[in-house]
mmCIF file of C-alpha atoms in Angstrom:
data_model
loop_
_atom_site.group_PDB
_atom_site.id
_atom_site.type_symbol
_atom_site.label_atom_id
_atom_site.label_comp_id
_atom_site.label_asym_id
_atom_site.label_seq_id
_atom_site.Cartn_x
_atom_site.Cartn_y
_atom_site.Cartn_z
ATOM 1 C CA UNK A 3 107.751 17.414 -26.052
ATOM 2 C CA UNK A 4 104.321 16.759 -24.783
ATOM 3 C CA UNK A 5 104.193 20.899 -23.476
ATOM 4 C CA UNK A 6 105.397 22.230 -26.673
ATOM 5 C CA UNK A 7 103.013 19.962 -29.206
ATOM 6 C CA UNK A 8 100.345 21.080 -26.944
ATOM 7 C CA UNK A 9 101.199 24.738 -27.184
ATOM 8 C CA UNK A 10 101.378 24.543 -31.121
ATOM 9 C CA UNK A 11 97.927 22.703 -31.083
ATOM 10 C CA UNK A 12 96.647 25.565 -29.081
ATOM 11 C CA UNK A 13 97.761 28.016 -31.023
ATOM 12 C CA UNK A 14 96.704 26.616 -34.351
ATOM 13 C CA UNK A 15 93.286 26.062 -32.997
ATOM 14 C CA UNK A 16 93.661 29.517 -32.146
ATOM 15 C CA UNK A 17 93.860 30.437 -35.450
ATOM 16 C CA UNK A 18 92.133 27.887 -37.027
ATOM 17 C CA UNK A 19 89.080 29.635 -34.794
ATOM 18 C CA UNK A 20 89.670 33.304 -36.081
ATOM 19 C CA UNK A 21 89.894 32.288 -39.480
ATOM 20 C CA UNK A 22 86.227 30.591 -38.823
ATOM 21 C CA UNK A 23 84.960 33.217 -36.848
ATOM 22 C CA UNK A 24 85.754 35.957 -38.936
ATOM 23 C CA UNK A 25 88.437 37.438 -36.434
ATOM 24 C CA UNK A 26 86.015 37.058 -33.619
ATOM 25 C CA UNK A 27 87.009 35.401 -30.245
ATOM 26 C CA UNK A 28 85.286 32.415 -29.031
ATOM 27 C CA UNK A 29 85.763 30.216 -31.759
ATOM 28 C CA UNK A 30 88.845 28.563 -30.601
ATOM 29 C CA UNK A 31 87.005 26.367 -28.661
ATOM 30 C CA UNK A 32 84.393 24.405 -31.621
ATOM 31 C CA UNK A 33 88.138 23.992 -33.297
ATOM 32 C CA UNK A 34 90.783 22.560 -30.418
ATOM 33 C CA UNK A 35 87.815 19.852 -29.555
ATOM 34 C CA UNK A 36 89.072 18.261 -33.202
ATOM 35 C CA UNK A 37 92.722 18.702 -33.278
ATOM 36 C CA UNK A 38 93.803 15.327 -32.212
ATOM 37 C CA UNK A 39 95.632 12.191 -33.934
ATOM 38 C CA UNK A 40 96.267 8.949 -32.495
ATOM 39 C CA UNK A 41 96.424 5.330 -34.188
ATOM 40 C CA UNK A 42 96.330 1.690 -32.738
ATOM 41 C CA UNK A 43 100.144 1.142 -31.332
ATOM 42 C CA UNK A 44 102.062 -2.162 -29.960
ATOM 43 C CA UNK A 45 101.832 -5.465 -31.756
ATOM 44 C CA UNK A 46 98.650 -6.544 -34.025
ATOM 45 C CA UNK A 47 98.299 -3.919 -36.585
ATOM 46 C CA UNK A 48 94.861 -2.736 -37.388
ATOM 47 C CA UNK A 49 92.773 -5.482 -36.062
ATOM 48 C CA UNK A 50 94.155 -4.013 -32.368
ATOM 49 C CA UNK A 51 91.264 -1.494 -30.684
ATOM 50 C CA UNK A 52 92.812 1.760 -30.656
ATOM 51 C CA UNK A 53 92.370 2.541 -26.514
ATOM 52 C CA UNK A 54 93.471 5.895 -26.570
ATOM 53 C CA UNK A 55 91.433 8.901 -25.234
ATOM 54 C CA UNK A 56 91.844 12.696 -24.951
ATOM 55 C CA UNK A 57 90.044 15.919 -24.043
ATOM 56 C CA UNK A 58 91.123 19.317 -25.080
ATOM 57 C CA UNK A 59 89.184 22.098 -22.372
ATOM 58 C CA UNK A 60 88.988 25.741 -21.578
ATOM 59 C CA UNK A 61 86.747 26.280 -18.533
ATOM 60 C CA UNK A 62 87.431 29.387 -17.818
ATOM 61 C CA UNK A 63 89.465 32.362 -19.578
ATOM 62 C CA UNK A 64 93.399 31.555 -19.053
ATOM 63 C CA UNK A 65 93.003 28.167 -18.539
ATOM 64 C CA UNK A 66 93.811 25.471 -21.158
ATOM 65 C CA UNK A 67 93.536 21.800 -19.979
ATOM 66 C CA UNK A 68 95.027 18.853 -21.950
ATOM 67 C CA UNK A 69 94.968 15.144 -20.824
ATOM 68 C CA UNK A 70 96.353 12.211 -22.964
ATOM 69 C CA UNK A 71 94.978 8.376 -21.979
ATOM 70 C CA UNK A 72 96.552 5.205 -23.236
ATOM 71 C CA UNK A 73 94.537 2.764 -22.269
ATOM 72 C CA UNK A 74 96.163 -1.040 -22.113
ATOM 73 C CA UNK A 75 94.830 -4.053 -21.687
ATOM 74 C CA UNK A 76 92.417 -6.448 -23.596
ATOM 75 C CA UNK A 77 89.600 -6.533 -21.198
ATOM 76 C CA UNK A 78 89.661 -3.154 -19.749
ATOM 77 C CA UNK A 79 92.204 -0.689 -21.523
ATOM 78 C CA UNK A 80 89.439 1.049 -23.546
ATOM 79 C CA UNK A 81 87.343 1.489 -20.492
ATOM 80 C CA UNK A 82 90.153 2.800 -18.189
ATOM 81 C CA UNK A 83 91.455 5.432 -21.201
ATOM 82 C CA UNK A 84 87.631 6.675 -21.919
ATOM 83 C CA UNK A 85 86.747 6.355 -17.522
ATOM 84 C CA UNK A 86 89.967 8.709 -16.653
ATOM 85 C CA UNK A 87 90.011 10.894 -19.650
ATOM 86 C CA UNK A 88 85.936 11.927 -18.928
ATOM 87 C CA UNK A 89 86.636 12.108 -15.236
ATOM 88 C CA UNK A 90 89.470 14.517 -15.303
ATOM 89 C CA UNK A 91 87.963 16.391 -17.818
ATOM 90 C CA UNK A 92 84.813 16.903 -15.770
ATOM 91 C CA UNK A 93 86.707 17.807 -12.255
ATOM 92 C CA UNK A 94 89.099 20.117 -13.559
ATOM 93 C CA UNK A 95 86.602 22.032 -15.873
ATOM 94 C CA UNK A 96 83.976 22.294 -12.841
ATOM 95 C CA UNK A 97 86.816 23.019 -10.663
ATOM 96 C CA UNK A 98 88.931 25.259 -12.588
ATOM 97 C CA UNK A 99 89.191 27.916 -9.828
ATOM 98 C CA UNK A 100 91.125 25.373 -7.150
ATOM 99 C CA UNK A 101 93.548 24.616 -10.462
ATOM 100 C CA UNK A 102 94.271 27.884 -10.996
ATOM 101 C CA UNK A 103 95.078 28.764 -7.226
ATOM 102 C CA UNK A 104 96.993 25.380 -6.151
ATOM 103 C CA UNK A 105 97.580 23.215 -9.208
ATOM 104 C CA UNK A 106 99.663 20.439 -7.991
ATOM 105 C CA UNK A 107 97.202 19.889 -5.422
ATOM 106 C CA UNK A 108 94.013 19.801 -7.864
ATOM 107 C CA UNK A 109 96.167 17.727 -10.089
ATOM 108 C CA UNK A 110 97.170 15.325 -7.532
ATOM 109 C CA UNK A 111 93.248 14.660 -6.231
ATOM 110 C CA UNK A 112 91.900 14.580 -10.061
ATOM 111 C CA UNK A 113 94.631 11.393 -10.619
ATOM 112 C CA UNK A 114 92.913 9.883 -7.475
ATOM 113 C CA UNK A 115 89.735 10.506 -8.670
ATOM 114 C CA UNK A 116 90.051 8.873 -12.041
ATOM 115 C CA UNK A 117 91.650 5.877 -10.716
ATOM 116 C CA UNK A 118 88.475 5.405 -8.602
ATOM 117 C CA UNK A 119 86.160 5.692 -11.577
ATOM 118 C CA UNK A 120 88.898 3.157 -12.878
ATOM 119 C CA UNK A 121 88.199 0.631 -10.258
ATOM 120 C CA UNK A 122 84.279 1.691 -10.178
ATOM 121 C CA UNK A 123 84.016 1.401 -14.017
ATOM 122 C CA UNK A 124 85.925 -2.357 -13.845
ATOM 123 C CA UNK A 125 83.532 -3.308 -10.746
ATOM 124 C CA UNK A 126 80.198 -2.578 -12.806
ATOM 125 C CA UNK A 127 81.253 -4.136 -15.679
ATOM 126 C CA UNK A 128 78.813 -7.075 -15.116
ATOM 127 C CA UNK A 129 82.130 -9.492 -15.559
ATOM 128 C CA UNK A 130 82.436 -11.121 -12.311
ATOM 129 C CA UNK A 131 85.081 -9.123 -11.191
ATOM 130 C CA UNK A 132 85.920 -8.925 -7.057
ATOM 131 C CA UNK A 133 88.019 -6.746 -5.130
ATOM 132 C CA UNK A 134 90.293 -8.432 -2.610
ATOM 133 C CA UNK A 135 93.076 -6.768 -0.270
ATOM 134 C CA UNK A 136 92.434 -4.115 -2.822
ATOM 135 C CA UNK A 137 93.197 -5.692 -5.682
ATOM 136 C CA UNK A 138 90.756 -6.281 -8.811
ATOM 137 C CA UNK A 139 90.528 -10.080 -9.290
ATOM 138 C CA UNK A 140 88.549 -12.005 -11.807
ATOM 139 C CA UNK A 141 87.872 -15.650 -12.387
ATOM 140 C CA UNK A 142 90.512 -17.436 -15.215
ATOM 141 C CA UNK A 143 88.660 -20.783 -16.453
ATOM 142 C CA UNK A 144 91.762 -22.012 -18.668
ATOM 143 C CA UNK A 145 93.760 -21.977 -15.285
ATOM 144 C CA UNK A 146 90.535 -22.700 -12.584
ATOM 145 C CA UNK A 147 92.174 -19.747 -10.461
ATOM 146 C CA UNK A 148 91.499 -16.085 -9.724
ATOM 147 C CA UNK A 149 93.595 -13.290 -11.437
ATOM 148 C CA UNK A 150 94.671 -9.912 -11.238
ATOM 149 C CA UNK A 151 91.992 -8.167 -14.204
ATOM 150 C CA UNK A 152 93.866 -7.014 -17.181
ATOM 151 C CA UNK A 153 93.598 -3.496 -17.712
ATOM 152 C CA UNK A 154 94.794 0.337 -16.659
ATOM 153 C CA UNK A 155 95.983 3.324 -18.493
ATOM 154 C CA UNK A 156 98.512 6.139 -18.738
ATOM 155 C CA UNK A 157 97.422 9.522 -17.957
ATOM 156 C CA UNK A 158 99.172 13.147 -18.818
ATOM 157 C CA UNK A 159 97.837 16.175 -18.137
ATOM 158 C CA UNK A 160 99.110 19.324 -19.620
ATOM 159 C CA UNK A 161 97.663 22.812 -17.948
ATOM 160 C CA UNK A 162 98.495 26.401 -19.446
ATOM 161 C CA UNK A 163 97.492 28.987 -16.464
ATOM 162 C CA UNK A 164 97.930 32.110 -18.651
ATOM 163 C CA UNK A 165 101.602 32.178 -19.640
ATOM 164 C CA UNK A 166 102.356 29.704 -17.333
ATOM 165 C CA UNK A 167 102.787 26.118 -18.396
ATOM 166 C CA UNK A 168 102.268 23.287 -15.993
#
């Protein structure tokens, strides 16, 4: 389901961009950046922050990158959504070549990399936060005991190689 909305969005950004430009190519880009809809999920309504991130990129002709980031967690969802979505973005764009030739591969190390910016984001948050056994911990007052830090996020990436979906 994920593929095929992606595909329409594409394609109406597509034409969205033509109809801008006149007919012209190139203006597909300025229009998939805002082709996007998401809303706070889960329980508590409205007054819940919205931790969802995307990125919509085209590095290089033939190759259309789309990544999806639900963030979860109180302390840290929003973080770990906005952390992965802008490092994936910025690997695969700056190395679009290595996607194109061996995909999985590139696609396997960019998840690796954005749980590292995850972890390095959490870290530097100023919030007391310490890694042990490599585990995120930070310090619970109600319960006078260290606890696993509350935060993480989904990540799906959808990459059109030409014709070819992946």
């Amino acid at each position: 389901a994920l593929v095929q909305t992606c595909r329409e969005l594409r394609d109406r950004a597509v034409a969205f961009g033509k109809e801008i430009d006149g007919g012209k190519e190139g203006g597909a880009e300025d229009a998939m950046a805002v082709v996007c809809f998401t809303h706070e999920g889960g329980e508590g309504g409205r007054n819940k922050e919205n931790q969802d991130a995307f990125f919509a990129a085209s590095p290089e002709p033939g190759v259309d990158i789309f990544g999806v980031f639900d963030g979860h967690g109180k302390q840290f969802g929003r973080l770990a959504g906005r952390v992965a979505a802008d490092s994936c973005r910025a690997f695969l764009c700056a190395h679009s070549r290595w996607l194109r030739d061996e995909p999985e591969e590139a696609l396997r190390f960019t998840f690796g990399l954005a749980h590292a910016a995850i972890r390095d984001g959490i870290l530097s948050s100023g919030k007391g936060i310490r890694e042990q056994e490599g585990v995120l911990l930070q310090w619970d007052a109600d319960e006078a005991a260290w606890d696993t830090v509350d935060g993480g996020t989904t990540a799906t990436i959808a990459v059109f190689l030409g014709d070819t979906r992946l």
